[in-house]
mmCIF file of C-alpha atoms in Angstrom:
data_model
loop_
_atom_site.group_PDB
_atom_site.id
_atom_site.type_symbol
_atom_site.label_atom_id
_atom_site.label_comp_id
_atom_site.label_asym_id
_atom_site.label_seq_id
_atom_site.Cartn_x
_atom_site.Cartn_y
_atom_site.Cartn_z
ATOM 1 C CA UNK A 1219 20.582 -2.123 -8.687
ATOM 2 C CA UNK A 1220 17.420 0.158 -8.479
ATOM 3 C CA UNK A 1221 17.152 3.680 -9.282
ATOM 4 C CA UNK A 1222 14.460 6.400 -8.788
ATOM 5 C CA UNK A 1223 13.620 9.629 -9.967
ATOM 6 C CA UNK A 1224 10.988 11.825 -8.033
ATOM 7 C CA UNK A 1225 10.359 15.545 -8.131
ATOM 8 C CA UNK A 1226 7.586 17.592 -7.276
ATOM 9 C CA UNK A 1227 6.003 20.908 -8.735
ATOM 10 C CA UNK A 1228 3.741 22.820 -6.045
ATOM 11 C CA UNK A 1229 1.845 26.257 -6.103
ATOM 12 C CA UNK A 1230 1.069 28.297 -2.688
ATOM 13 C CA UNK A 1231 -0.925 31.657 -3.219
ATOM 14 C CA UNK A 1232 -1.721 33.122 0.073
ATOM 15 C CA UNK A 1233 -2.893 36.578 1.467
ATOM 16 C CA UNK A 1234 -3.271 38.195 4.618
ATOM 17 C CA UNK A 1235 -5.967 40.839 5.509
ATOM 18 C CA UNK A 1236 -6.714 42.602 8.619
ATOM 19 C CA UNK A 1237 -10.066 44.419 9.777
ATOM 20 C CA UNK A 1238 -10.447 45.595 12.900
ATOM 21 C CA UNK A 1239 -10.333 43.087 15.454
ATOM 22 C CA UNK A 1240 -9.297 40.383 12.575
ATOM 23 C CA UNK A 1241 -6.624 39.101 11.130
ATOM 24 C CA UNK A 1242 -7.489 36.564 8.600
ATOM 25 C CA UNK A 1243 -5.482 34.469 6.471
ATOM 26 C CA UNK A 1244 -6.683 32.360 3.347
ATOM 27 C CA UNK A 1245 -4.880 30.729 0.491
ATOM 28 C CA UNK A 1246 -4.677 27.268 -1.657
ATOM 29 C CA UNK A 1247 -2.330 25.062 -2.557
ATOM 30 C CA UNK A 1248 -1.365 22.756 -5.220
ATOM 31 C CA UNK A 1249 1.106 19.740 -5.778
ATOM 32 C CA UNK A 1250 2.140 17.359 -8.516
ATOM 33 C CA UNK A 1251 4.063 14.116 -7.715
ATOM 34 C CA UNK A 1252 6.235 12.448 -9.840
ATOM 35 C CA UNK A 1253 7.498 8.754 -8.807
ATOM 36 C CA UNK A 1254 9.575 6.891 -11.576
ATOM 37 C CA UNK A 1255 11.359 4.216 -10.054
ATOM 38 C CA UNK A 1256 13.551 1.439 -11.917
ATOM 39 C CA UNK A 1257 14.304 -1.560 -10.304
ATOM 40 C CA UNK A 1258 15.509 -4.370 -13.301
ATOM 41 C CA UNK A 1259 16.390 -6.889 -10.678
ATOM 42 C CA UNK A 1260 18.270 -9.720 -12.228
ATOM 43 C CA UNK A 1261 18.286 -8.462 -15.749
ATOM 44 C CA UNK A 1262 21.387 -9.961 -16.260
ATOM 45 C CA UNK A 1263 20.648 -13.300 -14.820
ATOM 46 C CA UNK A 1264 20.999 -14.613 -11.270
ATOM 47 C CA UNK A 1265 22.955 -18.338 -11.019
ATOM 48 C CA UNK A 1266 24.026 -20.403 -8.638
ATOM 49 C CA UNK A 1267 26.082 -23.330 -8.347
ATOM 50 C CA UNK A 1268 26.079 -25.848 -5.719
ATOM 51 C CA UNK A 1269 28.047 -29.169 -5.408
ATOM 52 C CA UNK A 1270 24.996 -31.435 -6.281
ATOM 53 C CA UNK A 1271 26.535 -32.044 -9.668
ATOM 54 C CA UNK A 1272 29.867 -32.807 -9.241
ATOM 55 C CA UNK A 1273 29.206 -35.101 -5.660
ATOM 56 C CA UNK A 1274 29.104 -39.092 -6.031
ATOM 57 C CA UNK A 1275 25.357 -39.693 -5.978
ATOM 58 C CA UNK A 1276 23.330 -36.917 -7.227
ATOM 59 C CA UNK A 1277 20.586 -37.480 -4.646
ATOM 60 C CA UNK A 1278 22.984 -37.819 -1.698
ATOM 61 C CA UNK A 1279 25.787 -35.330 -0.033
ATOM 62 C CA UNK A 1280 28.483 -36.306 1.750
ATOM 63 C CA UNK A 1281 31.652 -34.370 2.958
ATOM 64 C CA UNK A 1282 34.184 -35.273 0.632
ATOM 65 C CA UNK A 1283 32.855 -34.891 -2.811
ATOM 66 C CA UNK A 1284 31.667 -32.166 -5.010
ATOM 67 C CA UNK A 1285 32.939 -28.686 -5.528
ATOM 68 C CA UNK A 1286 30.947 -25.593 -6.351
ATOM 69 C CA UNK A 1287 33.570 -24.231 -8.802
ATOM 70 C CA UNK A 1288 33.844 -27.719 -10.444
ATOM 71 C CA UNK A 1289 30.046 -27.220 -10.961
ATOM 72 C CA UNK A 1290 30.454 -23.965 -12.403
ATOM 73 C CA UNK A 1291 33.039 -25.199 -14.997
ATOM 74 C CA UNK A 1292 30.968 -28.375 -16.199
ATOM 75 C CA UNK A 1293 28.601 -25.234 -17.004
ATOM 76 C CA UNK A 1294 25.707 -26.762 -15.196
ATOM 77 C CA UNK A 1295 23.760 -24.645 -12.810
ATOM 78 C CA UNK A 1296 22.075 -25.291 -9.616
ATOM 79 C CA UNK A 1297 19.742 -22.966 -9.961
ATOM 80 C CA UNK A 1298 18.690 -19.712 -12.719
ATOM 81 C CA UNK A 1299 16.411 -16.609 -13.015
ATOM 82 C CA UNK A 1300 16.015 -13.729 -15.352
ATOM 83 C CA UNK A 1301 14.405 -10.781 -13.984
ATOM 84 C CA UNK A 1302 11.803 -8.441 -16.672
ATOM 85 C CA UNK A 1303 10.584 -5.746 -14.793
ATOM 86 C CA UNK A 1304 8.557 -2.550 -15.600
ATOM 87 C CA UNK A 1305 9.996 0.653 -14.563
ATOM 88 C CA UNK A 1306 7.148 1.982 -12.985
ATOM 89 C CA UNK A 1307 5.848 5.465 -13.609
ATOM 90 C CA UNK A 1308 3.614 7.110 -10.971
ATOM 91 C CA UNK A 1309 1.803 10.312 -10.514
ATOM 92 C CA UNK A 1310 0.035 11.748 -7.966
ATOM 93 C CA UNK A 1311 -2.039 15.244 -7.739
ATOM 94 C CA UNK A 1312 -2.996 17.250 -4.310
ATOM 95 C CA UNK A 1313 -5.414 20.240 -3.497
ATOM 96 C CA UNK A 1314 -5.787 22.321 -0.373
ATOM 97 C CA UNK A 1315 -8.045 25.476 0.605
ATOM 98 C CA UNK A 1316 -7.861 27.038 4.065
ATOM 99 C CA UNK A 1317 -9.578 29.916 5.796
ATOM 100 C CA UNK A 1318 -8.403 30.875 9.365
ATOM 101 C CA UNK A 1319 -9.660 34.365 11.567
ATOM 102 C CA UNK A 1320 -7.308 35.555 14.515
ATOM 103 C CA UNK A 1321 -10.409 37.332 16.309
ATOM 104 C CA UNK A 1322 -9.663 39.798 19.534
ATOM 105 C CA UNK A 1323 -12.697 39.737 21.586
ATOM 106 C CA UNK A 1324 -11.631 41.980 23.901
ATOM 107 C CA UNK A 1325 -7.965 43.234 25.217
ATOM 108 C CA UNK A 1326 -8.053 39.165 27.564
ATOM 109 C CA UNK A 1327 -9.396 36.978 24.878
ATOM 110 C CA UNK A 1328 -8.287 36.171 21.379
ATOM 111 C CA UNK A 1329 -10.174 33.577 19.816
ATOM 112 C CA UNK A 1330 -8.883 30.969 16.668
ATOM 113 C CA UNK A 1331 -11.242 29.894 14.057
ATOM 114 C CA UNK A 1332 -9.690 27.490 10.859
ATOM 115 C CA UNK A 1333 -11.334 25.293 8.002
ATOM 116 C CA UNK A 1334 -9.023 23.210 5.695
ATOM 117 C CA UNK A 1335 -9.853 21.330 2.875
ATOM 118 C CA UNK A 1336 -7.800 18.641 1.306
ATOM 119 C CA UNK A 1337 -8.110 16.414 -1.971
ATOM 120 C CA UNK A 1338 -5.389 13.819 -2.685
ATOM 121 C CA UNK A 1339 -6.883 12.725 -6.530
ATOM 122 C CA UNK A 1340 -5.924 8.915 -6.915
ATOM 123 C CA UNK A 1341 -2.860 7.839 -7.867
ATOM 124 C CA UNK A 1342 -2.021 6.239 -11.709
ATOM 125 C CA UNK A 1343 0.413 5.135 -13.439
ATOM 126 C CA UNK A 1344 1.379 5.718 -16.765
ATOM 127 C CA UNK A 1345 0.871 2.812 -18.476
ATOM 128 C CA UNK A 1346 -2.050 1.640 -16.274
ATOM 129 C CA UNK A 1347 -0.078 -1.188 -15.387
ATOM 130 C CA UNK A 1348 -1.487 -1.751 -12.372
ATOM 131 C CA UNK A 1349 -3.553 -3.611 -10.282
ATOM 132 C CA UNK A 1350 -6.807 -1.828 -9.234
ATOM 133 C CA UNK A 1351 -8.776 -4.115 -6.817
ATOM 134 C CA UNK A 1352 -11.212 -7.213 -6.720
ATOM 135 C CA UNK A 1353 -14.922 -7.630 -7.367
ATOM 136 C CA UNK A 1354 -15.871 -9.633 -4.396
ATOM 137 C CA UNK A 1355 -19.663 -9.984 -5.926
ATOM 138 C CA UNK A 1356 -18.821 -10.734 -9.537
ATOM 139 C CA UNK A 1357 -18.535 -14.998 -10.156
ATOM 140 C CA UNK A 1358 -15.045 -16.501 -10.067
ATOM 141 C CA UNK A 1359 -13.997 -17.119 -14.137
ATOM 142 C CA UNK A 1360 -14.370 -20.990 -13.495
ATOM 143 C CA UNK A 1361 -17.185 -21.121 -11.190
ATOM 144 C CA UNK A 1362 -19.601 -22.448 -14.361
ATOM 145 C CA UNK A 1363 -16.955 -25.346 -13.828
ATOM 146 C CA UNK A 1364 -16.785 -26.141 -10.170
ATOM 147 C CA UNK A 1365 -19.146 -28.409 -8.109
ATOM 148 C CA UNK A 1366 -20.643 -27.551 -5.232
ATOM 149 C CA UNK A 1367 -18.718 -24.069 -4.431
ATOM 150 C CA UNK A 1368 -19.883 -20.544 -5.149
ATOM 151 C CA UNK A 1369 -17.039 -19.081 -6.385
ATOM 152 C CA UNK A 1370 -16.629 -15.436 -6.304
ATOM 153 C CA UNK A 1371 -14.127 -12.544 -7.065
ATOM 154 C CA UNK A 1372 -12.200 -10.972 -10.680
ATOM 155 C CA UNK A 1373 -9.408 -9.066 -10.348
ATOM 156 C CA UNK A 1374 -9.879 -5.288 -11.870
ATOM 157 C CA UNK A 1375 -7.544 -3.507 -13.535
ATOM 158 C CA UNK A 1376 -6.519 0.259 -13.558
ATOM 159 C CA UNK A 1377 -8.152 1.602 -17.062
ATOM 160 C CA UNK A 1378 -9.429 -1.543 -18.193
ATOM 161 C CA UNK A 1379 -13.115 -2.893 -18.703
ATOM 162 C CA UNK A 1380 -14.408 0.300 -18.039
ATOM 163 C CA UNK A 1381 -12.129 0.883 -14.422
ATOM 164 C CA UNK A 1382 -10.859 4.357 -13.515
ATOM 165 C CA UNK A 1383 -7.396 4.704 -14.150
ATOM 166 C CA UNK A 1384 -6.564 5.702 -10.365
ATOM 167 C CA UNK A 1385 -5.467 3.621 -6.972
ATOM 168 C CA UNK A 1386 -8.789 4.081 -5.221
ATOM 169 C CA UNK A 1387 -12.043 6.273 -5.077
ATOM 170 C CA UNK A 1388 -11.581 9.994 -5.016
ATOM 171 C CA UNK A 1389 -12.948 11.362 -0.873
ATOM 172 C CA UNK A 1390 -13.676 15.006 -1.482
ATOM 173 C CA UNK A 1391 -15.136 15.169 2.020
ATOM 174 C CA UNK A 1392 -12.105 16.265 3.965
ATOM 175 C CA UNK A 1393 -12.907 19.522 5.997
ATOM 176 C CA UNK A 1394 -11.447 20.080 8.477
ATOM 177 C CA UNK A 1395 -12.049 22.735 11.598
ATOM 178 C CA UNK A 1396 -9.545 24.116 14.035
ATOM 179 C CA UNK A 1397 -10.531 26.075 16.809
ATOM 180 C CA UNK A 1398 -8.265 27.395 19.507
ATOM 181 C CA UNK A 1399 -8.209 30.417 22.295
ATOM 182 C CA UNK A 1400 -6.511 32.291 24.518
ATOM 183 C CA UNK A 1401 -7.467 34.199 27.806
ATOM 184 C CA UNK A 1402 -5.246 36.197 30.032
ATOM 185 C CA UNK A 1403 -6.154 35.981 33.590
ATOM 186 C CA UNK A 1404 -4.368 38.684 35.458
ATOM 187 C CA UNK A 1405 -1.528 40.345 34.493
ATOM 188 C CA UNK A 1406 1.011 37.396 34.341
ATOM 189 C CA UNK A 1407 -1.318 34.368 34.019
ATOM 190 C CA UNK A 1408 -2.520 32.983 30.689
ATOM 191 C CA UNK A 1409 -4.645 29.837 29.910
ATOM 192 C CA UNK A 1410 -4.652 28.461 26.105
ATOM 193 C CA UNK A 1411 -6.714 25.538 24.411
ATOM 194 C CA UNK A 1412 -6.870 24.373 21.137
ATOM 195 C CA UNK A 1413 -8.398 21.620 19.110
ATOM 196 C CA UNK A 1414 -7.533 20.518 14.911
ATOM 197 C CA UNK A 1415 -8.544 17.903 12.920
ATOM 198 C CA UNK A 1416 -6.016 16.357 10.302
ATOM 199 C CA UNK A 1417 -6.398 14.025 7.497
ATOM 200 C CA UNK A 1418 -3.370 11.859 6.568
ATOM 201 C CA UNK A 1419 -2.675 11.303 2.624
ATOM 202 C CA UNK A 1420 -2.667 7.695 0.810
ATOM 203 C CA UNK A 1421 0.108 7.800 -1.648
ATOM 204 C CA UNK A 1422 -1.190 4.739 -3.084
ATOM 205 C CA UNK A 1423 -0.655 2.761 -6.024
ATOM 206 C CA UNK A 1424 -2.043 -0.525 -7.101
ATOM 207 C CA UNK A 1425 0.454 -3.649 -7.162
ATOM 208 C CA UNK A 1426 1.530 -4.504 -10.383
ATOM 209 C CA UNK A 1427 1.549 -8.204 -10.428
ATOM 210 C CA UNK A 1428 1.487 -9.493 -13.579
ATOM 211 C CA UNK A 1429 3.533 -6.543 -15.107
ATOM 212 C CA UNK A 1430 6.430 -7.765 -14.485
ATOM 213 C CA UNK A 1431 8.071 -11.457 -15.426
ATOM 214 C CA UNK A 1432 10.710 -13.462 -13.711
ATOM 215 C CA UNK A 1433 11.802 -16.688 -15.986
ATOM 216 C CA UNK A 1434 13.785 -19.383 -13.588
ATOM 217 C CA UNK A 1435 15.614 -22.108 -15.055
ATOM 218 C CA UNK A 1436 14.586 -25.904 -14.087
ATOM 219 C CA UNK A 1437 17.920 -27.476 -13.209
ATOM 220 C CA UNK A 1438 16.481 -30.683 -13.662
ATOM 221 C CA UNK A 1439 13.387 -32.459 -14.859
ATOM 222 C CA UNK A 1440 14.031 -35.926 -12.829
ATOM 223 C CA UNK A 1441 14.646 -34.959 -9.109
ATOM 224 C CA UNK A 1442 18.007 -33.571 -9.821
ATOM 225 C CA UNK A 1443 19.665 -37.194 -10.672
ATOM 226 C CA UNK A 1444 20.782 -35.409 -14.313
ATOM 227 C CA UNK A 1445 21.248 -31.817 -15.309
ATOM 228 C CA UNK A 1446 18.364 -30.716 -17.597
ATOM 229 C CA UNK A 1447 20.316 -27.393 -18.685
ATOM 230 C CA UNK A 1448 23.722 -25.737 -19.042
ATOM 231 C CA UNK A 1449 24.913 -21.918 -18.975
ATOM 232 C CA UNK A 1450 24.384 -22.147 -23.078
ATOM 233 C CA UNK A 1451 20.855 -21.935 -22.498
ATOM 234 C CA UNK A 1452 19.253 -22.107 -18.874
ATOM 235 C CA UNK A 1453 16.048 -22.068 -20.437
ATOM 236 C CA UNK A 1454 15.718 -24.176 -22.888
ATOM 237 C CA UNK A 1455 13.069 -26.090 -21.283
ATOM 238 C CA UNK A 1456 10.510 -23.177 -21.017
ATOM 239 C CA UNK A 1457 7.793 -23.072 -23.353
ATOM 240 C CA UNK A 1458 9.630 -21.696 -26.726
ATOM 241 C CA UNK A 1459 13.186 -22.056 -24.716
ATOM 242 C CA UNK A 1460 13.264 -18.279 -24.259
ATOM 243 C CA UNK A 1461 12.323 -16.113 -21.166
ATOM 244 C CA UNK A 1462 8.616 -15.594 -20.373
ATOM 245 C CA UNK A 1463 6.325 -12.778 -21.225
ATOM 246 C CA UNK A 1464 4.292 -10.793 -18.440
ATOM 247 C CA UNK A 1465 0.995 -11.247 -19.024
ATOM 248 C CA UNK A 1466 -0.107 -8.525 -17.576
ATOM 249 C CA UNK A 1467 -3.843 -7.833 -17.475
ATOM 250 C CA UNK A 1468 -4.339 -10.006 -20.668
ATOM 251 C CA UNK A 1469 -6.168 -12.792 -18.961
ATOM 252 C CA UNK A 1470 -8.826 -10.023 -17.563
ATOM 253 C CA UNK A 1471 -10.547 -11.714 -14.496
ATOM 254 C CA UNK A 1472 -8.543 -14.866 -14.946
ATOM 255 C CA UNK A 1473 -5.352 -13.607 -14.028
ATOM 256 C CA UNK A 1474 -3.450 -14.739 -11.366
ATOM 257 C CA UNK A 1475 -6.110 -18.157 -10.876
ATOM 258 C CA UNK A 1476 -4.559 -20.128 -7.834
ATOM 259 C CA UNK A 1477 -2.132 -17.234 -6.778
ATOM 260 C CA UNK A 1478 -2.358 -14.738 -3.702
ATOM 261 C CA UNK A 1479 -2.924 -11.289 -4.890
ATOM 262 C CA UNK A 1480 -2.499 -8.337 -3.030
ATOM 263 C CA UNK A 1481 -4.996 -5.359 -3.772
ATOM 264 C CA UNK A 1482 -7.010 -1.932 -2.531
ATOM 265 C CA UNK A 1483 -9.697 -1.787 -0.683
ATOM 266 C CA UNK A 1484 -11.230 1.180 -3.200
ATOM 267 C CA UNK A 1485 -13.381 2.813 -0.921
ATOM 268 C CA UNK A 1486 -11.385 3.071 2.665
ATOM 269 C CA UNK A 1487 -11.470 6.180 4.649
ATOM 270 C CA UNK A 1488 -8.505 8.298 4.959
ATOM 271 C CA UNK A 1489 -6.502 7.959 8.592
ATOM 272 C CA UNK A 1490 -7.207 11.248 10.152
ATOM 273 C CA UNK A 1491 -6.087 12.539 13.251
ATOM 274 C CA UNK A 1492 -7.762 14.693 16.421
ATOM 275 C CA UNK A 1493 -4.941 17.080 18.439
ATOM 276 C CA UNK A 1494 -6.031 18.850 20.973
ATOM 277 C CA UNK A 1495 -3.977 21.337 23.865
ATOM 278 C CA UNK A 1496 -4.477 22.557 27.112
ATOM 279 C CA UNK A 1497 -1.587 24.868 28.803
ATOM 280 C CA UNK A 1498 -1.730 27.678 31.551
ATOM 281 C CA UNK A 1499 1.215 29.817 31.473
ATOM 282 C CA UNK A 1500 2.665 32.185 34.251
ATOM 283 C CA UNK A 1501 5.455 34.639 34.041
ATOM 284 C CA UNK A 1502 8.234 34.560 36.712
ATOM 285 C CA UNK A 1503 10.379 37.241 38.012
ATOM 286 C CA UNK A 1504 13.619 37.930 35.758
ATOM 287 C CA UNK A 1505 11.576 37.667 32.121
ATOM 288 C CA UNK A 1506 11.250 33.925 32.741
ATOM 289 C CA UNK A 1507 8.127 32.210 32.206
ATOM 290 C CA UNK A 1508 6.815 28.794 33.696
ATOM 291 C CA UNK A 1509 4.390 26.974 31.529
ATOM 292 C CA UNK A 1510 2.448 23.699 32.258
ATOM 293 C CA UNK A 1511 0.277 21.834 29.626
ATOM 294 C CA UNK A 1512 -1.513 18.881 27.857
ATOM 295 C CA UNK A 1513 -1.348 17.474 24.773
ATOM 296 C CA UNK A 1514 -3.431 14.966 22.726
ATOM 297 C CA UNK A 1515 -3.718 13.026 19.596
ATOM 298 C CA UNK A 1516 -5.739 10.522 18.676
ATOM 299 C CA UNK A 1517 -5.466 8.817 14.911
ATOM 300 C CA UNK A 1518 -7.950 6.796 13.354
ATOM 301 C CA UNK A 1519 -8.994 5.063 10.559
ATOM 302 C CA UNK A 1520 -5.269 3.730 10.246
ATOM 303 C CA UNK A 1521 -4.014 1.781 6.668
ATOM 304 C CA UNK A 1522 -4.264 -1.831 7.550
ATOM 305 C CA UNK A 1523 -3.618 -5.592 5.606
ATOM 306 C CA UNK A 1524 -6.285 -7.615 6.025
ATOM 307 C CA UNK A 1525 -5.851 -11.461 4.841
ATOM 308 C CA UNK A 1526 -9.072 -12.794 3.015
ATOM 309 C CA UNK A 1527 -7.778 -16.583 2.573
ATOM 310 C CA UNK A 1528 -9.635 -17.749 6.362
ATOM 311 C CA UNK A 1529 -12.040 -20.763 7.046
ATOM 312 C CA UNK A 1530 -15.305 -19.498 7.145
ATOM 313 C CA UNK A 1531 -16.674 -19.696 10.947
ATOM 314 C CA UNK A 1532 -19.449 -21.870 10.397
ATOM 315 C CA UNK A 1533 -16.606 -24.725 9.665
ATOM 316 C CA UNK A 1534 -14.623 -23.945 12.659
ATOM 317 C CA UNK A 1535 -15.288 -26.388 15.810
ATOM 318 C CA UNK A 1536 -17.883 -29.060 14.554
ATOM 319 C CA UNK A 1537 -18.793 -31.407 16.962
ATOM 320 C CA UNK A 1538 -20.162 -34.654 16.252
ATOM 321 C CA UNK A 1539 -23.081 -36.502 18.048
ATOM 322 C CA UNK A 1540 -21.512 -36.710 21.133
ATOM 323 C CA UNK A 1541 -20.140 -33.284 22.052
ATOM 324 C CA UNK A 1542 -16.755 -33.555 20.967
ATOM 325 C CA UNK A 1543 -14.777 -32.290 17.989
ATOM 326 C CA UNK A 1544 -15.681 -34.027 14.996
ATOM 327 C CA UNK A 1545 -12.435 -35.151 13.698
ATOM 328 C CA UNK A 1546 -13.741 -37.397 10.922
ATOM 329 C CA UNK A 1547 -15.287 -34.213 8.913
ATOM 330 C CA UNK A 1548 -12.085 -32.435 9.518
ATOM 331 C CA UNK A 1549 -10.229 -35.865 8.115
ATOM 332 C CA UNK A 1550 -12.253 -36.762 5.107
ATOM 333 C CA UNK A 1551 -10.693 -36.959 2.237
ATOM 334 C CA UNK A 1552 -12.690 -35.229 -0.704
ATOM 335 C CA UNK A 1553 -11.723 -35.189 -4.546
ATOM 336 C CA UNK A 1554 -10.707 -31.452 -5.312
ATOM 337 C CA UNK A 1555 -13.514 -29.748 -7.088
ATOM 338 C CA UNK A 1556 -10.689 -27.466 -8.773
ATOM 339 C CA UNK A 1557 -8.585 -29.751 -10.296
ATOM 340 C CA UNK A 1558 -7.224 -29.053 -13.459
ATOM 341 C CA UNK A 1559 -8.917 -25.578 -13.382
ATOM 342 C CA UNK A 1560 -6.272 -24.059 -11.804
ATOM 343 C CA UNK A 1561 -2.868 -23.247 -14.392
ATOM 344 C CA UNK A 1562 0.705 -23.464 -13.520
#
């Protein structure tokens, strides 16, 4: 069972002054997130119990033998975890400015002008228990130890050897103009247009791999022919026979060695997005009005996941002497240059 907890705190001052043909309006605004989430998981222990121990052979099922509950009261699971998680705490800051003029150029036009400015600071959390992104140029921890492969990319850390504490790089750049007008033709026709440009928040946090541990029991250290545990102690053949610690960013750059890791790209652009109107408007008898219009919006710059583990292109489609896919390269067997580098 997961909980959360998330409340905000926000500030608005705004004022209104007119002069003469204008009416402007101007104000700021400021916001504080909170996110604190807790999600223990399997605290308590997850088990199961299958009928692989109590079945005639160990190694072969049939329909006759072997009972789940029989399993269960021999006290010998199938299968074990233990969940330690963090309970993550999150927090998240936001800044606005805007400026808009309702201008009457004359009694048939009435022209919009609008600037907004928005900051979203990067998002931490408490603890800095976080993931912060990867140094694709800095040298892979083991590549003084690897043959014939330049290995690159560390794992960085929110607050740690000398990393900000937050999800990605601050972008203080976001203006952005609105423009819009109206124009009565007439007495009962009206044409409007309008144009605004919008930039779309993060609320972004760094994964926190690492930070949290699962410990799962192993049933059986011979194929599952014998039971290597029992509910007494599930673990008892983890290092120390007790559940594991998170290691959290302890190993630095060697963390997570052989594993997929998921993190930021620190210096993406905020999604934004361009609306735009047209309408023309005409009043009917009996105080009805007809109205016809067009409406845009085109977003950009949309949050994406982009998988780095790819074969480069220049290994893709090698053909050997006589024009046709070299399937010898592609079944060569080659000693792995990585072997016993890699842990777990």
């Amino acid at each position: 069972m997961s909980a959360a907890t998330n409340d905000s705190y926000t500030v608005q001052p705004n004022a209104s002054l007119a002069m003469g043909r204008h009416i402007m309006k101007f104000g700021a605004e400021g916001r504080r997130y909170n996110d604190n989430s807790n999600n223990p998981g399997f605290a308590s222990g997850n088990y199961t119990f299958g009928r692989n121990w109590t079945q005639a052979r160990a190694l072969q099922a049939d329909a006759v033998s072997g009972n789940e509950v029989a399993t269960f009261l021999l006290g010998y699971p199938t299968s074990g975890v233990v969940d330690r998680n963090i309970d993550p705490s999150v927090r998240t800051h936001y800044f606005a400015a805007f400026f808009q003029d309702d201008f009457k150029v004359s009694q048939r036009l009435t022209i919009n002008i609008g600037l907004r400015w928005d900051y979203e600071m990067p998002g931490t959390e408490r603890f800095d228990r976080a993931l912060r992104g990867m140094d694709f140029n800095a040298p892979s921890p083991i590549a003084n130890r690897v043959q014939g492969l330049n290995l690159r990319g560390a794992i960085q850390f929110a607050g740690r050897d000398g990393q900000p504490r937050g999800a990605f790089l601050p972008d203080r750049n976001n203006w952005q103009p609105r423009i819009g007008a109206a124009y009565r033709i007439g007495t009962k026709w009206v044409v409007r247009g309008g144009y605004g440009l919008y930039y779309l928040g993060q609320n972004e946090i760094g994964a926190q791999q690492g930070f949290s541990q699962p410990t799962s029991g192993i049933a059986s250290t011979d194929g599952g022919l014998r039971p290597a545990v029992s509910l007494s102690n599930p673990f008892t053949n983890q290092a120390g026979g007790r559940l594991l610690d998170a290691i959290g960013a302890s190993q630095g750059a060697a963390s997570f060695l052989g594993q997929g890791v998921t993190v930021n790209y620190l210096n993406r652009p905020l999604p934004y997005s361009q609306q735009y109107s047209f309408d023309i408007e005409r009043e009917l008898p009996g105080n009805m009005v007809a109205e016809v219009a067009y409406v845009g919006n085109l977003t950009r710059n949309l949050p994406l996941n982009a998988p780095l583990n790819v074969v480069p292109a220049n290994q893709l489609g090698r053909l050997n002497a006589a024009g046709q896919i070299d399937t010898a390269y592609y079944t060569e067997r080659i000693s792995n240059p990585m072997a016993g580098l890699i842990p777990n």
